[in-house]
XYZ file of C-alpha atoms in Angstrom:
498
model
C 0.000 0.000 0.000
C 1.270 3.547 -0.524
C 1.492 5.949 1.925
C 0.819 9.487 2.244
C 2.804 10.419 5.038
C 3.660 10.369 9.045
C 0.446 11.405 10.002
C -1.611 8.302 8.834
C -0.112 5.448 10.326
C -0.815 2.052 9.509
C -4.393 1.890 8.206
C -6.841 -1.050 7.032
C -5.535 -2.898 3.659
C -8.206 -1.950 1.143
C -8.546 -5.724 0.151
C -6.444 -8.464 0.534
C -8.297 -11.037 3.130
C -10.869 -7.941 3.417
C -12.436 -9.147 0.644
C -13.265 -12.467 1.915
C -14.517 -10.739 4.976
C -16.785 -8.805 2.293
C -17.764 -11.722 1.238
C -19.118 -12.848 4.497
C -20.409 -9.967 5.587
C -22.385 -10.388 2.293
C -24.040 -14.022 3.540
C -24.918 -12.253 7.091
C -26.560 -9.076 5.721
C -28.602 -11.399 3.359
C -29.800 -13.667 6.201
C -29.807 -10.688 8.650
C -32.268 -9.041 6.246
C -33.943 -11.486 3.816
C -34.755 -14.527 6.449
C -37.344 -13.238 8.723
C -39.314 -11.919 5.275
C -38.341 -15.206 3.477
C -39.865 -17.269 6.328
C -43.320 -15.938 5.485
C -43.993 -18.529 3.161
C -44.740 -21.082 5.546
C -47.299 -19.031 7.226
C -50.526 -20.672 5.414
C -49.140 -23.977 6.679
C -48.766 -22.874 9.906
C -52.116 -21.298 10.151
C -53.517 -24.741 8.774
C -51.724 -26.722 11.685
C -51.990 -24.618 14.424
C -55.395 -22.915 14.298
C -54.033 -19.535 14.111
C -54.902 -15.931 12.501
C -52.249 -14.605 10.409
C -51.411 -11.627 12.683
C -50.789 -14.192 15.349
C -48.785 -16.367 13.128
C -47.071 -12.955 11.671
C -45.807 -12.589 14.882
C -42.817 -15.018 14.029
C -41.151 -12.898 11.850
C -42.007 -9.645 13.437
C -40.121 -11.092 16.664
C -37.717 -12.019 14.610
C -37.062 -8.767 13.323
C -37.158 -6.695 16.569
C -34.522 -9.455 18.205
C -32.157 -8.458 14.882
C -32.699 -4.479 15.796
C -33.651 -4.167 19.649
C -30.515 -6.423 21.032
C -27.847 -4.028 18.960
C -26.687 -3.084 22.470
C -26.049 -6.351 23.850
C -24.228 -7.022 20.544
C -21.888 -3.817 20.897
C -20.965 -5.490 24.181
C -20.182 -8.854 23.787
C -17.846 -7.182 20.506
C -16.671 -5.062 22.994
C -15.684 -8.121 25.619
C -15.386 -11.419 23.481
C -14.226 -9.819 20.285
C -16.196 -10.191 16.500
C -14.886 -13.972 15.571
C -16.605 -15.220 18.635
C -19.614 -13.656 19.131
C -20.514 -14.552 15.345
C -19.492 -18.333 15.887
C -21.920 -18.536 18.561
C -24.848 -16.449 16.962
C -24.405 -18.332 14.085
C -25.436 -21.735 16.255
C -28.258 -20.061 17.991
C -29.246 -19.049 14.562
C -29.352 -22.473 13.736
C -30.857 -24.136 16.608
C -33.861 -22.040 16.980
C -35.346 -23.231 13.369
C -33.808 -26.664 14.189
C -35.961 -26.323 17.615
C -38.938 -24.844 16.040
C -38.812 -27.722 13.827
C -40.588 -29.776 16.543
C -42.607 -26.902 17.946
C -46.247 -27.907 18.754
C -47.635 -24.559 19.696
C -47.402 -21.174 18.567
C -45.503 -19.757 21.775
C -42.973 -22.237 21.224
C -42.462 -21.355 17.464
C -42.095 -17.629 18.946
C -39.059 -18.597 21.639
C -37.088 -20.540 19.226
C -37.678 -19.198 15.371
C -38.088 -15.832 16.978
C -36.181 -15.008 19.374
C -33.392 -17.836 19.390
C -33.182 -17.313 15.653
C -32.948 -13.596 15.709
C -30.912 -13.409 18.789
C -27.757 -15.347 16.368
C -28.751 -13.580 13.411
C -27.873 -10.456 15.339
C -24.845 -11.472 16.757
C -23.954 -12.099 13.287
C -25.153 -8.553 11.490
C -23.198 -6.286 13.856
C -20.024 -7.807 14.024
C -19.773 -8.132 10.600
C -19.910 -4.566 9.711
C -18.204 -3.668 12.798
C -15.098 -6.258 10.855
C -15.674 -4.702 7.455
C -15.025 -1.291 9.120
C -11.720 -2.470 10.426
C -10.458 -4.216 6.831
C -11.542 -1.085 4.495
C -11.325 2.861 4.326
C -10.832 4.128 0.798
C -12.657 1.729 -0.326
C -15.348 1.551 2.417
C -18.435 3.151 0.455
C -18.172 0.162 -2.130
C -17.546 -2.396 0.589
C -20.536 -1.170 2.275
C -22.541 -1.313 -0.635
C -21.735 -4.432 -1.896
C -22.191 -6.562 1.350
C -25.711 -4.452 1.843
C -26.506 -6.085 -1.508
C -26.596 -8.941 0.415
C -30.351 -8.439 1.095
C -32.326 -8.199 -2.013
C -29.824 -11.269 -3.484
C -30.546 -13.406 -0.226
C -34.222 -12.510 -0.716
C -34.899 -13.030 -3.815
C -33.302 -16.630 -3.544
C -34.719 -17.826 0.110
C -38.648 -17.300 -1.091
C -38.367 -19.436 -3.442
C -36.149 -21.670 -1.233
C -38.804 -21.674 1.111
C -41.500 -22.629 -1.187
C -39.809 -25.663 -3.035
C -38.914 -26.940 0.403
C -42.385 -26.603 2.181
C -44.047 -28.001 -0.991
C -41.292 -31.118 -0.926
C -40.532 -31.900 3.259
C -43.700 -29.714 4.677
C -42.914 -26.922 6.918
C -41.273 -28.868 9.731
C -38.435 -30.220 7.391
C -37.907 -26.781 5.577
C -37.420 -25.503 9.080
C -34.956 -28.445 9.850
C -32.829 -27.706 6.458
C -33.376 -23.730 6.763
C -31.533 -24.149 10.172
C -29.117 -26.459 8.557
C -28.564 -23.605 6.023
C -27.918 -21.204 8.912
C -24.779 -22.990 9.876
C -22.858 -20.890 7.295
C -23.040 -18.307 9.839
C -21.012 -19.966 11.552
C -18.042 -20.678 8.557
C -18.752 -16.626 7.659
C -17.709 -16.393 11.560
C -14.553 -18.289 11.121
C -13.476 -16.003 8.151
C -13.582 -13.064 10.273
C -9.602 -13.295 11.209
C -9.052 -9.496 12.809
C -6.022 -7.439 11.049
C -3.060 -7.159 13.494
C -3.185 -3.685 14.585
C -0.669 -1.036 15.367
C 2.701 -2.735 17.290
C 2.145 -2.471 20.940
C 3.163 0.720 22.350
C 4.432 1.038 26.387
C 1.703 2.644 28.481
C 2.178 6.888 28.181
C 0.284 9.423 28.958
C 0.317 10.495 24.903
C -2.140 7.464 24.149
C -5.285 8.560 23.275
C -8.628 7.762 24.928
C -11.025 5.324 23.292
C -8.045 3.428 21.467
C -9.334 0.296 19.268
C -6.727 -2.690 19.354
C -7.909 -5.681 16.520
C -6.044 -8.509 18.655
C -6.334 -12.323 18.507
C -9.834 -12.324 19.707
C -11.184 -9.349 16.978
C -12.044 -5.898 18.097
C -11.717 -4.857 21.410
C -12.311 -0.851 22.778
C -10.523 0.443 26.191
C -10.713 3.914 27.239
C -8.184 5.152 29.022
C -8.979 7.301 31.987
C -7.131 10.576 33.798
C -5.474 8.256 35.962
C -3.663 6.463 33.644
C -5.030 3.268 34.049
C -6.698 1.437 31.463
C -9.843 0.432 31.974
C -12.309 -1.395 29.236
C -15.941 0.241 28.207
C -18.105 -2.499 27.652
C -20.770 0.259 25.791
C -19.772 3.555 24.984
C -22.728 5.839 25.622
C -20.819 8.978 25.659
C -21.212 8.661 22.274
C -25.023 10.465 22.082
C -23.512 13.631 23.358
C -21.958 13.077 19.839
C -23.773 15.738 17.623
C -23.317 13.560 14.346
C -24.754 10.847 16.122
C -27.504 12.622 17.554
C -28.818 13.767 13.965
C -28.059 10.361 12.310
C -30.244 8.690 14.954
C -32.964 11.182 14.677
C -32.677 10.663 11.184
C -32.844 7.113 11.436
C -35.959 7.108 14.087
C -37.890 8.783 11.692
C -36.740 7.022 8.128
C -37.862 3.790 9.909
C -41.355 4.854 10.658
C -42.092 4.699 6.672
C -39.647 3.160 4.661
C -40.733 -0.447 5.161
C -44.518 -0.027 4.731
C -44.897 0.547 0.932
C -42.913 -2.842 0.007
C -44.910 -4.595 2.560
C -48.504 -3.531 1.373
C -46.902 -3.176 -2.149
C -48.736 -6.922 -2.952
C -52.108 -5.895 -1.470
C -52.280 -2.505 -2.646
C -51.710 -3.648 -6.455
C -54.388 -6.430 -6.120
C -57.179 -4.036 -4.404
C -56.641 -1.880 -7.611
C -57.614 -5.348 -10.331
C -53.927 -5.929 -10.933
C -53.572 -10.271 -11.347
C -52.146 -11.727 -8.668
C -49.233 -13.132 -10.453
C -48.901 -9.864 -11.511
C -48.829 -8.043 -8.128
C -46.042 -10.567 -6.651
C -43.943 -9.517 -9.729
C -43.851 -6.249 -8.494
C -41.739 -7.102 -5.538
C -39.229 -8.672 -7.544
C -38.848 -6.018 -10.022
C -37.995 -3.902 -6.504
C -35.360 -6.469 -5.813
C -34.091 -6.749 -8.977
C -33.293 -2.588 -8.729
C -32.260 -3.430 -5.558
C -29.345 -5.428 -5.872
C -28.033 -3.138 -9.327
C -28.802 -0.103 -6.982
C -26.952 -0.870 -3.673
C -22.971 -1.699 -5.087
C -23.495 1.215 -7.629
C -24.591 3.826 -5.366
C -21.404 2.414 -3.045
C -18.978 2.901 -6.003
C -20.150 6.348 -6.396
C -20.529 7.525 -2.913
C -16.789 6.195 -2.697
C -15.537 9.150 -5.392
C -13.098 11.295 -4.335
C -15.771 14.785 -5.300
C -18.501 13.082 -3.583
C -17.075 10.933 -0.472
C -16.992 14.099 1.976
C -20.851 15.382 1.164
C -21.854 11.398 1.669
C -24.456 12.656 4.159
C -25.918 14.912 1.846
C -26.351 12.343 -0.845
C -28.020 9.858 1.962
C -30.222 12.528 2.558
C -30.951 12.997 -1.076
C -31.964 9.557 -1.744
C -34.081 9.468 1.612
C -36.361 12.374 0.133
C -36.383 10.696 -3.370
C -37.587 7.721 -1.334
C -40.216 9.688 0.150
C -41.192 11.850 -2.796
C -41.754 8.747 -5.032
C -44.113 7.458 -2.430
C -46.049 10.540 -2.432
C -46.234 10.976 -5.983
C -47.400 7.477 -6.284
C -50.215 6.639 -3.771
C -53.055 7.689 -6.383
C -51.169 5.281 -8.948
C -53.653 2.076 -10.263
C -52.868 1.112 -13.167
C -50.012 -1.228 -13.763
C -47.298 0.379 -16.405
C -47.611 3.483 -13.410
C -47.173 0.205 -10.310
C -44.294 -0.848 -12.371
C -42.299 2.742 -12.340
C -43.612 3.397 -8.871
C -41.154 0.288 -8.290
C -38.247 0.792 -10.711
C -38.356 4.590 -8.559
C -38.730 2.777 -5.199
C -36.284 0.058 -5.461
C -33.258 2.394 -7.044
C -33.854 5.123 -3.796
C -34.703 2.198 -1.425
C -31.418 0.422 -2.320
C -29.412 3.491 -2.393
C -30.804 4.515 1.449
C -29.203 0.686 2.024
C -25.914 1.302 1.027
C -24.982 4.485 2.566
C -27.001 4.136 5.451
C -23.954 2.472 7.836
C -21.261 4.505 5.475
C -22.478 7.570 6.693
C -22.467 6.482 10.718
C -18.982 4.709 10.019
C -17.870 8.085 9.044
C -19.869 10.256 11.759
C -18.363 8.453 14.685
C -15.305 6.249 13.426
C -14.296 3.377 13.759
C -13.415 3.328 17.468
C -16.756 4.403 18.656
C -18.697 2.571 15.515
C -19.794 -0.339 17.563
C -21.454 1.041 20.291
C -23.288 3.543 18.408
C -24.612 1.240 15.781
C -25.853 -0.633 18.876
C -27.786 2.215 19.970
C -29.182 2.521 16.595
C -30.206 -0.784 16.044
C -32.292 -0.281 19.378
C -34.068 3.070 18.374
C -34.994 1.423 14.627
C -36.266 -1.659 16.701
C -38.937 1.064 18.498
C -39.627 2.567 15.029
C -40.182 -0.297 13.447
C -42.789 -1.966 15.621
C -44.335 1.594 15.551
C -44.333 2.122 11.845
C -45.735 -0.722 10.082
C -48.362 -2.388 12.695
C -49.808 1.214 12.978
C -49.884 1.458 9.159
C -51.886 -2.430 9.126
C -54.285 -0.996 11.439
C -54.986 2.273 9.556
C -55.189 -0.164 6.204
C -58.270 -1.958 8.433
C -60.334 1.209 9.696
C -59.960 2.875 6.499
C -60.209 0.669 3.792
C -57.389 2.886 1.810
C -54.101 2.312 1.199
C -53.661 6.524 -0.408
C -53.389 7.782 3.150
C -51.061 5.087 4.148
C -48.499 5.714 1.075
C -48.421 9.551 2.035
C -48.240 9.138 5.702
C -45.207 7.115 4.636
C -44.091 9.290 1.827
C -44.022 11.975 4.540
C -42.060 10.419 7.262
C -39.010 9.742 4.824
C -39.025 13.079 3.227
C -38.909 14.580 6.543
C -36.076 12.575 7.723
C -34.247 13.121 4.370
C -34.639 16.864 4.988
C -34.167 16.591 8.476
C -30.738 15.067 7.993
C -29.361 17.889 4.955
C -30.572 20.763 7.531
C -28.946 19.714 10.248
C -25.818 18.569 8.758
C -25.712 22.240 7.088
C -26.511 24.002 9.757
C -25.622 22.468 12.883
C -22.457 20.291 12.330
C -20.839 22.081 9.390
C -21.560 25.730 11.720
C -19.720 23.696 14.928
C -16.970 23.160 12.672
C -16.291 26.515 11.439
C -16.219 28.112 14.883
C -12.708 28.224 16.401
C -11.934 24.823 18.383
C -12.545 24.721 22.237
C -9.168 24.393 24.078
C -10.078 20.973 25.221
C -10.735 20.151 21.831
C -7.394 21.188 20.401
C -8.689 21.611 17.535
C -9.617 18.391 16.652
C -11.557 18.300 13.895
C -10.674 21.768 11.989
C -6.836 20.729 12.415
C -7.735 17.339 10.696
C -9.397 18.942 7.950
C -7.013 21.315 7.018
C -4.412 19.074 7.506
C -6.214 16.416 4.852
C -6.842 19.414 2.285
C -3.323 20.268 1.816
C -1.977 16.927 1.330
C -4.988 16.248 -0.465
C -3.704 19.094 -3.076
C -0.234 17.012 -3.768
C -0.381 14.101 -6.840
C -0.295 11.129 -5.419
C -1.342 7.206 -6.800
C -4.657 6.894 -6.683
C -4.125 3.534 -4.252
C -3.184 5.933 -1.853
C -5.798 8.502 -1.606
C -8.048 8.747 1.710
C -10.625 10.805 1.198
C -10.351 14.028 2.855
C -13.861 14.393 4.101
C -14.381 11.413 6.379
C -14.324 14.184 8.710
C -17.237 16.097 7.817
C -19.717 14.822 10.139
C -17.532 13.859 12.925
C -17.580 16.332 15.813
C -15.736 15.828 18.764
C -17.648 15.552 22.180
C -16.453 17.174 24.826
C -13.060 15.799 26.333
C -12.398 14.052 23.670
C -8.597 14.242 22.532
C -7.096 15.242 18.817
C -8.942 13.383 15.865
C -5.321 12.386 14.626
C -4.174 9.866 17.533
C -7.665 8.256 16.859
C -6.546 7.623 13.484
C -3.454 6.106 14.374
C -4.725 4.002 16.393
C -7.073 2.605 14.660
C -5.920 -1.518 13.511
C -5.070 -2.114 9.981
C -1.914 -3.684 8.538
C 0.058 -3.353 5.416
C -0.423 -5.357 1.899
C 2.483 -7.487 2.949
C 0.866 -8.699 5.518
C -2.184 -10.081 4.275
């Protein structure tokens, strides 16, 4: 790898075993994402067997989905004590042996403690670390990384549905849940690939180390703050972090992008067959969204990734949030099906470019060090959003008997957060930036910026570049040391080494 100079330090490799980790990370996000929808198809046969409603039998993956979101917290811990390797190894058996488990289920309540909460429970010990890993093995290149492992999702669900169907129809749904949990084992093998890159050389104890230093040791990635005293002592969850302005907004942001961005693809199917569209017809709509999907996600990472455009990424996650939103609004009056089919082609190119900068832009608002606790955090606010959002939108769908109000409720509630996010990333964190440093800032994050702009300005290789505006959204909290040790000390290694 080139180098630019003193100031970086060792930094992650850009590729090398990185992509492998990619590669893994790809297989978690698509089960992370795609399983508890893909597990939908066995709903008539459990309704058959057990008696049940389909909002009771619902329930299954709607468990699922709030174990994936609301246990980010517990996940930024056990990263934080265990390291990345481990904690996916064993989420990737509990994965497994809560649809092995709900295999032999009898009753509904014991389908929701093992597929749902077992099964979500190692699904989300898998999601986190991954990105937390794929943080750690690329920087330059992180906006494509991100976006290609987020394509993950649409690929994973476009293949499991169909999965689903051709095993339910061949072993009913107790054997598809036996061989789905079978499946699930690769969590386990995209665990094992996970090897950490060896970090800075260990440094005697000083008082020049900076405070919330990441080490990527034998066990994966590990935080420790290091207190006035000297002393090191290790922060299991690193709340300081919401006194973080950039975090603040990005979690705002995210709060209110979940309360509508899910709905439309989930009444997408109903919607279209309420207006006379064939019901063949109506299930092709979803796949012409995941079709867009997967082109959209690694394409919008390559671009975000451009040396012009990598320092205003917040800006253009905020732009495709409010096309997100504005193509819901302009299509909840649409019936007929040429206008369905755009309404898709529109929804699936903003909906997968809103998945591939999403974690991109709070990689780059917090760094690396403080990543995993504050996609944690997160995780737990979408969780609230998201059994907020689309139950409440199912119930209006029942008292009104129109699906128009539901599309611009949602509509609304992306375009504000789209907005939301460009205002107060103008006005609030660009504004803190531009007045003169604090002296227990140091000057942190102006110094940084400067300091990237001029060397910036001198021809280098283009395998070299970092982006200068990683910066952007990263304000420092209060107490927080120079942005510059940070940097050093975050783990990477060089291309000989990998």
């Amino acid at each position: 790898m080139g180098t630019r100079g003193p100031r970086r330090g060792p930094g992650p490799p850009d590729g090398g075993w990185g992509w492998a980790v990619l590669g893994a990370c790809f297989v978690v996000t698509g089960f992370a994402y795609g399983f508890p929808k893909a597990v939908s198809v066995f709903f008539r046969a459990l309704m058959r067997d057990f008696g049940a409603g389909y909002s009771d039998t619902a329930w299954v993956s709607s468990i699922m989905l709030a174990m994936l979101y609301g246990t980010g917290p517990v996940s930024s811990i056990l990263v934080t004590r265990f390291g990345c390797r481990p904690v996916m190894l064993v989420g990737g058996l509990l994965a497994s042996a809560g649809m092995v488990l709900a295999s032999f289920a009898t009753r509904l309540l014991e389908l929701y403690l093992t597929a749902g909460v077992l099964t979500g429970l190692g699904l989300a010990l898998n999601f986190q670390p991954s990105l937390i890993m794929l943080g750690l093995y690329f920087e330059r290149r992180r906006p494509l990384a991100n976006g290609l492992a987020a394509a993950g999702s649409p690929v994973f669900l476009s293949a499991l549905s169909p999965l689903g169907q051709q095993l339910l129809e061949h072993f009913g749904w107790r054997g598809g849940f036996l061989l789905l949990g079978g499946l699930l084992l690769h969590c386990c093998a995209c665990g094992a690939v996970m090897r950490p890159p060896p970090g800075p050389r260990p440094r005697s104890k000083s008082a020049g180390d900076a405070p919330g230093e990441a080490e990527a040791d034998s066990a994966g990635l590990r935080l420790r703050e290091a207190p006035s005293g000297g002393r090191t002592r290790r922060r299991l969850l690193d709340v300081t972090v919401c006194a973080d302005r950039a975090f603040a907004v990005y979690a705002v942001t995210k709060f209110l992008m979940a309360l509508g961005l899910f709905v439309p693809a989930i009444l997408l199917v109903n919607y279209a067959k309420d207006a006379g569209v064939p019901d063949s017809e109506a299930a092709f709509l979803l796949s012409i969204v995941g079709f867009v999907d997967i082109v959209a996600r690694p394409a919008c990472g390559a671009l975000a990734g451009l040396v012009r455009l990598r320092p205003h990424v917040a800006y253009l996650f905020s732009l495709a949030l409010m096309a997100n939103g504005l193509t819901d609004l302009s299509s909840a009056r649409a019936r007929a099906y040429g206008a369905l089919v755009a309404f898709c082609v529109a929804f699936g190119l903003s909906y997968g470019m809103v998945g591939a900068l999403q974690f991109e832009v709070l990689m780059a608002a917090v760094g690396a060090a403080r990543f995993p606790s504050a996609l944690g955090l997160v995780l737990l606010l979408e969780a609230v959003a998201v059994l907020i959002g689309p139950p409440s939108a199912g119930r209006l769908v029942d008292a009104l008997k129109n699906y128009e109000i539901i599309f611009y409720l949602a509509g609304s509630e992306v375009a504000l957060a789209g907005v939301f996010m460009a205002v107060a990333t103008k006005c609030c964190l660009r504004r803190s930036q531009d007045a003169t440093p604090s002296p227990g800032t140091k000057g942190g994050a102006s110094d940084t910026e400067d300091a990237e702009a001029e060397v910036d300005s001198e021809p280098l290789p283009t395998s070299a570049e970092e982006p200068g505006g990683l910066q952007a959204l990263a304000v420092p909290s209060p107490g927080t040391g120079p942005s510059e040790p940070e940097m050093e000390a975050e783990p990477g290694l060089d291309s000989e080494s990998v």
